[in-house]
Structures are given as C-alpha cells and as structure tokens.
mmCIF file of C-alpha atoms in Angstrom:
data_model
loop_
_atom_site.group_PDB
_atom_site.id
_atom_site.type_symbol
_atom_site.label_atom_id
_atom_site.label_comp_id
_atom_site.label_asym_id
_atom_site.label_seq_id
_atom_site.Cartn_x
_atom_site.Cartn_y
_atom_site.Cartn_z
ATOM 1 C CA UNK A 19 -84.802 -1.222 -74.542
ATOM 2 C CA UNK A 20 -84.482 -4.129 -75.994
ATOM 3 C CA UNK A 21 -88.900 -4.254 -77.061
ATOM 4 C CA UNK A 22 -88.708 -7.472 -74.917
ATOM 5 C CA UNK A 23 -90.095 -6.473 -71.497
ATOM 6 C CA UNK A 24 -89.923 -9.758 -68.945
ATOM 7 C CA UNK A 25 -91.938 -8.519 -65.578
ATOM 8 C CA UNK A 26 -90.699 -8.857 -63.062
ATOM 9 C CA UNK A 27 -87.103 -7.687 -63.376
ATOM 10 C CA UNK A 28 -86.512 -9.930 -59.415
ATOM 11 C CA UNK A 29 -88.400 -12.616 -57.686
ATOM 12 C CA UNK A 30 -87.427 -13.902 -54.387
ATOM 13 C CA UNK A 31 -89.463 -16.868 -53.213
ATOM 14 C CA UNK A 32 -88.664 -20.111 -51.205
ATOM 15 C CA UNK A 33 -88.113 -23.756 -51.321
ATOM 16 C CA UNK A 34 -91.044 -25.235 -52.613
ATOM 17 C CA UNK A 35 -93.197 -22.054 -54.088
ATOM 18 C CA UNK A 36 -94.669 -21.096 -57.441
ATOM 19 C CA UNK A 37 -93.960 -18.644 -59.827
ATOM 20 C CA UNK A 38 -94.762 -16.292 -62.640
ATOM 21 C CA UNK A 39 -92.612 -14.527 -65.976
ATOM 22 C CA UNK A 40 -93.941 -12.881 -68.124
ATOM 23 C CA UNK A 41 -92.965 -11.775 -71.586
ATOM 24 C CA UNK A 42 -94.057 -9.133 -73.904
ATOM 25 C CA UNK A 43 -92.513 -9.661 -77.136
ATOM 26 C CA UNK A 44 -91.387 -6.918 -79.432
ATOM 27 C CA UNK A 45 -94.211 -5.001 -81.728
ATOM 28 C CA UNK A 46 -94.715 -7.770 -85.015
ATOM 29 C CA UNK A 47 -92.435 -10.511 -82.668
ATOM 30 C CA UNK A 48 -94.605 -13.844 -83.443
ATOM 31 C CA UNK A 49 -91.157 -16.080 -81.868
ATOM 32 C CA UNK A 50 -90.446 -16.491 -77.570
ATOM 33 C CA UNK A 51 -87.597 -18.280 -76.812
ATOM 34 C CA UNK A 52 -86.821 -18.913 -73.026
ATOM 35 C CA UNK A 53 -83.988 -18.674 -71.751
ATOM 36 C CA UNK A 54 -82.059 -19.370 -68.301
ATOM 37 C CA UNK A 55 -78.417 -18.652 -67.167
ATOM 38 C CA UNK A 56 -76.727 -19.756 -64.222
ATOM 39 C CA UNK A 57 -73.903 -19.565 -62.755
ATOM 40 C CA UNK A 58 -72.971 -22.476 -63.303
ATOM 41 C CA UNK A 59 -74.727 -23.731 -66.245
ATOM 42 C CA UNK A 60 -74.582 -21.004 -68.745
ATOM 43 C CA UNK A 61 -77.378 -19.658 -70.977
ATOM 44 C CA UNK A 62 -79.047 -22.361 -71.918
ATOM 45 C CA UNK A 63 -82.558 -22.723 -74.323
ATOM 46 C CA UNK A 64 -85.678 -24.083 -72.693
ATOM 47 C CA UNK A 65 -88.695 -24.130 -75.023
ATOM 48 C CA UNK A 66 -89.492 -21.821 -77.690
ATOM 49 C CA UNK A 67 -93.841 -20.770 -78.829
ATOM 50 C CA UNK A 68 -94.641 -19.309 -82.136
ATOM 51 C CA UNK A 69 -97.542 -17.888 -83.038
ATOM 52 C CA UNK A 70 -99.046 -19.326 -79.547
ATOM 53 C CA UNK A 71 -97.900 -22.831 -80.504
ATOM 54 C CA UNK A 72 -95.172 -24.539 -79.452
ATOM 55 C CA UNK A 73 -92.265 -24.989 -82.161
ATOM 56 C CA UNK A 74 -89.287 -26.521 -79.879
ATOM 57 C CA UNK A 75 -87.775 -28.119 -76.769
ATOM 58 C CA UNK A 76 -84.847 -27.139 -75.174
ATOM 59 C CA UNK A 77 -83.682 -28.608 -71.425
ATOM 60 C CA UNK A 78 -87.060 -27.672 -70.097
ATOM 61 C CA UNK A 79 -87.231 -29.647 -66.503
ATOM 62 C CA UNK A 80 -90.919 -30.917 -66.776
ATOM 63 C CA UNK A 81 -91.146 -28.627 -63.244
ATOM 64 C CA UNK A 82 -90.856 -26.112 -65.482
ATOM 65 C CA UNK A 83 -94.213 -24.686 -68.662
ATOM 66 C CA UNK A 84 -95.001 -21.825 -70.429
ATOM 67 C CA UNK A 85 -97.846 -20.893 -72.411
ATOM 68 C CA UNK A 86 -97.975 -17.965 -75.022
ATOM 69 C CA UNK A 87 -101.773 -16.617 -75.192
ATOM 70 C CA UNK A 88 -103.210 -14.877 -77.369
ATOM 71 C CA UNK A 89 -101.887 -11.118 -77.606
ATOM 72 C CA UNK A 90 -98.239 -13.242 -78.093
ATOM 73 C CA UNK A 91 -97.138 -12.488 -74.444
ATOM 74 C CA UNK A 92 -96.188 -15.750 -72.474
ATOM 75 C CA UNK A 93 -95.811 -16.973 -69.558
ATOM 76 C CA UNK A 94 -93.524 -18.905 -68.408
ATOM 77 C CA UNK A 95 -94.074 -21.035 -65.144
ATOM 78 C CA UNK A 96 -91.581 -22.772 -62.584
ATOM 79 C CA UNK A 97 -93.391 -25.072 -59.677
ATOM 80 C CA UNK A 98 -91.520 -26.600 -56.794
ATOM 81 C CA UNK A 99 -88.615 -24.404 -56.754
ATOM 82 C CA UNK A 100 -85.802 -25.613 -55.521
ATOM 83 C CA UNK A 101 -82.865 -23.882 -54.115
ATOM 84 C CA UNK A 102 -80.696 -24.713 -58.310
ATOM 85 C CA UNK A 103 -83.275 -23.032 -60.328
ATOM 86 C CA UNK A 104 -81.733 -19.446 -58.329
ATOM 87 C CA UNK A 105 -80.940 -17.954 -61.516
ATOM 88 C CA UNK A 106 -81.602 -15.114 -64.247
ATOM 89 C CA UNK A 107 -84.538 -15.890 -66.376
ATOM 90 C CA UNK A 108 -84.311 -14.598 -70.124
ATOM 91 C CA UNK A 109 -86.713 -13.715 -72.880
ATOM 92 C CA UNK A 110 -86.319 -13.176 -76.713
ATOM 93 C CA UNK A 111 -88.420 -12.766 -79.702
ATOM 94 C CA UNK A 112 -88.406 -13.038 -82.469
ATOM 95 C CA UNK A 113 -90.324 -11.739 -85.912
ATOM 96 C CA UNK A 114 -90.813 -16.073 -87.961
ATOM 97 C CA UNK A 115 -90.306 -19.740 -86.511
ATOM 98 C CA UNK A 116 -87.683 -19.410 -88.658
ATOM 99 C CA UNK A 117 -86.262 -16.235 -88.466
ATOM 100 C CA UNK A 118 -83.075 -16.505 -91.033
ATOM 101 C CA UNK A 119 -81.973 -13.155 -88.421
ATOM 102 C CA UNK A 120 -81.264 -13.987 -84.641
ATOM 103 C CA UNK A 121 -83.768 -12.329 -81.877
ATOM 104 C CA UNK A 122 -83.764 -9.719 -79.819
ATOM 105 C CA UNK A 123 -83.634 -10.928 -75.319
ATOM 106 C CA UNK A 124 -84.981 -9.196 -72.654
ATOM 107 C CA UNK A 125 -83.378 -7.513 -69.930
ATOM 108 C CA UNK A 126 -84.186 -10.600 -67.732
ATOM 109 C CA UNK A 127 -85.962 -11.538 -64.038
ATOM 110 C CA UNK A 128 -83.953 -12.931 -61.499
ATOM 111 C CA UNK A 129 -84.899 -15.994 -59.452
ATOM 112 C CA UNK A 130 -83.487 -15.865 -55.668
ATOM 113 C CA UNK A 131 -85.768 -19.376 -54.766
ATOM 114 C CA UNK A 132 -84.033 -19.667 -50.381
ATOM 115 C CA UNK B 9 -75.656 -26.756 -84.683
ATOM 116 C CA UNK B 10 -72.017 -26.772 -84.986
ATOM 117 C CA UNK B 11 -69.485 -26.426 -82.160
ATOM 118 C CA UNK B 12 -67.754 -23.157 -81.837
ATOM 119 C CA UNK B 13 -64.439 -23.136 -79.858
ATOM 120 C CA UNK B 14 -63.782 -19.502 -77.841
ATOM 121 C CA UNK B 15 -60.921 -18.616 -76.304
ATOM 122 C CA UNK B 16 -62.075 -18.330 -71.916
ATOM 123 C CA UNK B 17 -60.560 -14.667 -71.837
ATOM 124 C CA UNK B 18 -58.571 -11.646 -73.607
ATOM 125 C CA UNK B 19 -58.197 -8.197 -72.697
ATOM 126 C CA UNK B 20 -57.951 -5.195 -74.718
ATOM 127 C CA UNK B 21 -56.785 -1.079 -74.554
ATOM 128 C CA UNK B 22 -59.515 0.364 -74.716
ATOM 129 C CA UNK B 23 -59.179 2.880 -78.092
ATOM 130 C CA UNK B 24 -57.164 -0.269 -79.945
ATOM 131 C CA UNK B 25 -59.025 -2.100 -82.383
ATOM 132 C CA UNK B 26 -60.077 -5.775 -79.954
ATOM 133 C CA UNK B 27 -59.740 -9.080 -83.371
ATOM 134 C CA UNK B 28 -62.250 -11.756 -81.192
ATOM 135 C CA UNK B 29 -61.278 -15.230 -82.771
ATOM 136 C CA UNK B 30 -63.714 -17.810 -83.187
ATOM 137 C CA UNK B 31 -63.459 -21.618 -84.352
ATOM 138 C CA UNK B 32 -65.816 -23.608 -85.955
ATOM 139 C CA UNK B 33 -64.427 -26.453 -87.793
ATOM 140 C CA UNK B 34 -67.964 -28.178 -88.485
ATOM 141 C CA UNK B 35 -69.978 -25.853 -90.284
ATOM 142 C CA UNK B 36 -72.042 -27.228 -92.850
ATOM 143 C CA UNK B 37 -72.923 -24.436 -95.684
ATOM 144 C CA UNK B 38 -76.665 -23.498 -94.458
ATOM 145 C CA UNK B 39 -75.518 -22.047 -91.322
ATOM 146 C CA UNK B 40 -74.097 -18.542 -90.751
ATOM 147 C CA UNK B 41 -72.234 -17.514 -88.432
ATOM 148 C CA UNK B 42 -74.106 -14.672 -85.040
ATOM 149 C CA UNK B 43 -72.376 -13.066 -82.409
ATOM 150 C CA UNK B 44 -73.923 -11.623 -79.192
ATOM 151 C CA UNK B 45 -72.293 -10.364 -76.506
ATOM 152 C CA UNK B 46 -73.585 -9.734 -72.567
ATOM 153 C CA UNK B 47 -72.623 -7.476 -71.230
ATOM 154 C CA UNK B 48 -72.567 -7.521 -66.607
ATOM 155 C CA UNK B 49 -76.133 -10.075 -66.804
ATOM 156 C CA UNK B 50 -78.445 -7.521 -69.072
ATOM 157 C CA UNK B 51 -80.169 -10.041 -71.780
ATOM 158 C CA UNK B 52 -77.586 -10.490 -74.687
ATOM 159 C CA UNK B 53 -77.003 -7.732 -77.080
ATOM 160 C CA UNK B 54 -77.118 -9.123 -81.020
ATOM 161 C CA UNK B 55 -74.282 -7.759 -83.320
ATOM 162 C CA UNK B 56 -73.755 -9.062 -86.831
ATOM 163 C CA UNK B 57 -74.203 -12.609 -88.558
ATOM 164 C CA UNK B 58 -73.225 -13.410 -91.502
ATOM 165 C CA UNK B 59 -72.570 -17.028 -94.397
ATOM 166 C CA UNK B 60 -69.243 -16.323 -95.518
ATOM 167 C CA UNK B 61 -69.367 -12.956 -96.984
ATOM 168 C CA UNK B 62 -67.098 -10.585 -94.962
ATOM 169 C CA UNK B 63 -69.790 -7.776 -93.157
ATOM 170 C CA UNK B 64 -69.901 -4.890 -91.282
ATOM 171 C CA UNK B 65 -72.049 -2.430 -89.334
ATOM 172 C CA UNK B 66 -72.478 -0.045 -87.052
ATOM 173 C CA UNK B 67 -70.794 -1.898 -83.962
ATOM 174 C CA UNK B 68 -68.616 -4.592 -86.391
ATOM 175 C CA UNK B 69 -66.807 -6.252 -88.153
ATOM 176 C CA UNK B 70 -67.558 -9.736 -89.030
ATOM 177 C CA UNK B 71 -64.383 -11.461 -91.148
ATOM 178 C CA UNK B 72 -64.978 -15.329 -91.612
ATOM 179 C CA UNK B 73 -62.264 -17.689 -93.332
ATOM 180 C CA UNK B 74 -63.199 -18.223 -97.127
ATOM 181 C CA UNK B 75 -63.180 -22.068 -95.736
ATOM 182 C CA UNK B 76 -65.706 -20.906 -93.227
ATOM 183 C CA UNK B 77 -63.936 -22.644 -90.088
ATOM 184 C CA UNK B 78 -62.967 -20.125 -88.155
ATOM 185 C CA UNK B 79 -64.482 -15.904 -88.032
ATOM 186 C CA UNK B 80 -62.652 -12.644 -86.508
ATOM 187 C CA UNK B 81 -65.225 -10.665 -84.514
ATOM 188 C CA UNK B 82 -63.560 -6.874 -84.591
ATOM 189 C CA UNK B 83 -64.025 -4.198 -82.689
ATOM 190 C CA UNK B 84 -63.514 -1.203 -84.908
ATOM 191 C CA UNK B 85 -62.396 1.555 -81.508
ATOM 192 C CA UNK B 86 -62.908 -0.609 -78.182
ATOM 193 C CA UNK B 87 -64.246 1.287 -75.538
ATOM 194 C CA UNK B 88 -65.095 0.547 -71.493
ATOM 195 C CA UNK B 89 -68.968 -0.192 -72.334
ATOM 196 C CA UNK B 90 -67.581 -3.032 -74.397
ATOM 197 C CA UNK B 91 -66.026 -4.644 -71.403
ATOM 198 C CA UNK B 92 -68.003 -8.413 -71.867
ATOM 199 C CA UNK B 93 -68.511 -11.680 -72.735
ATOM 200 C CA UNK B 94 -69.203 -12.596 -76.482
ATOM 201 C CA UNK B 95 -70.261 -15.680 -77.895
ATOM 202 C CA UNK B 96 -69.887 -16.851 -81.186
ATOM 203 C CA UNK B 97 -73.027 -18.996 -82.421
ATOM 204 C CA UNK B 98 -72.916 -20.505 -85.605
ATOM 205 C CA UNK B 99 -76.377 -21.628 -86.202
ATOM 206 C CA UNK B 100 -78.639 -23.020 -89.106
ATOM 207 C CA UNK B 101 -82.101 -19.855 -89.446
ATOM 208 C CA UNK B 102 -84.405 -21.617 -87.486
ATOM 209 C CA UNK B 103 -82.639 -23.568 -85.040
ATOM 210 C CA UNK B 104 -82.383 -22.417 -81.927
ATOM 211 C CA UNK B 105 -79.553 -20.370 -80.595
ATOM 212 C CA UNK B 106 -76.812 -22.011 -79.182
ATOM 213 C CA UNK B 107 -74.536 -19.987 -75.927
ATOM 214 C CA UNK B 108 -71.591 -21.712 -75.447
ATOM 215 C CA UNK B 109 -69.003 -20.605 -73.025
ATOM 216 C CA UNK B 110 -68.164 -17.553 -75.018
ATOM 217 C CA UNK B 111 -65.163 -14.658 -75.081
ATOM 218 C CA UNK B 112 -64.564 -12.870 -71.876
ATOM 219 C CA UNK B 113 -63.744 -9.552 -73.166
ATOM 220 C CA UNK B 114 -61.813 -7.266 -70.498
ATOM 221 C CA UNK B 115 -61.478 -3.458 -72.284
ATOM 222 C CA UNK B 116 -59.128 -1.594 -69.998
ATOM 223 C CA UNK B 117 -58.750 2.045 -69.926
#
C-alpha cells in the first residue's frame, strides 16, 4: 500500500457520459498529480495541484477538469467521454510543490468507455 | 526536462544482476536522474534517484557516469517479481515526471 488511495478501481461507462475519479494523497503530502496511461500513449501527465491551487498543466483535454479540496483530496472529472478516453488514470502525491524527491503513485482507476 | 533513451526490452536470468542502461546526453546541471518501475498496470514505483554520485538503496544501485550523460540502474539479484517496465527520467526539482517508453525487463527462471 503506497498510501495514495484512488477510487473507484474500475469504472465502465458509456460514451457521452461524465465520471469523477477520486484521489486521496499520502498523509502530509500537499501536491497531487494526475496521469493518464493508454495503450498507445504511455504515461501522460495531465495536471498538478498544490495545496488547493493548480500548479502545472500538461496534456489535459478541455473536457477534463480537476480540483483539490481543502482536505487535500483531489477529483478528476471527465466529461463527454469518448472511446479513446479508455485508459488507466493514476494519481500521485508529493510532499511539496517543488519536491526534491519523486512522488508516490496510487494503484490507479481503470476507465473503460463503451 | 532532458530526453532519455533506453533499450525497449531486455531479458535477465533470475538471481543474476540486471544492468539497465539509460542515455541522457542533454542533461543539464540541475537535473536529477530518477528511476521508476511499473509492474503490470500497477502504479509506477520509485526506485532511486541521483545527481552525480553513485547511489545505493535496498532496491538497487545507480551508477552515473562522470560526464552525467548516461547512467545504469543495477538490480543486484533479479527475482521474478522484478519483471516490469523500468523508466529512466531526468528531471529538475519541481518539474513534473515525464515518462518515456522505458525498458521492458523480463526476468526468466
């Protein structure tokens, strides 16, 4: 157990729908990172939050959004889902905004869009 | 972040040392070398990182060349559970981790 909790573990939904993925960081970590891993794209950075504020943005689609709440958990919202959004979504957490160390990943949410 | 080059795959015999190379010829002075691995669709797992000195922990050793343009991750006694994709990442502190294709390591009995 890495200490980073992601729910749900699996999600199956239809095209056009909206889903929310949840991430609870390790205790004491203030940064949350979201990554998408599809078969043909590898691990792609989506977005980072630090202590409630957006810190960095990667290849995140406009249909996707995220936020980090006062209790530091984060949610990734995916809307108008397409078949190509099927992927593993990983959350990672880090101690600070600019951490010398790497960060710790959760076990992921597998999203299947049918 | 500097780009890294890794062989796409390699095999290793169980119980033997596995030496995983990584080229990062455009690394700059403030960038660290990180190694992560991903075991079959699990979340990536941190292994080790270093700046210029060789590093060792309970999982592996990291050897960085003097010019810092390449490095080698050494798994001293590979087990079947070390079968995974290994990612070499060069990153300045504070920047996101950018994953490349990695090396798919298969440990064989």
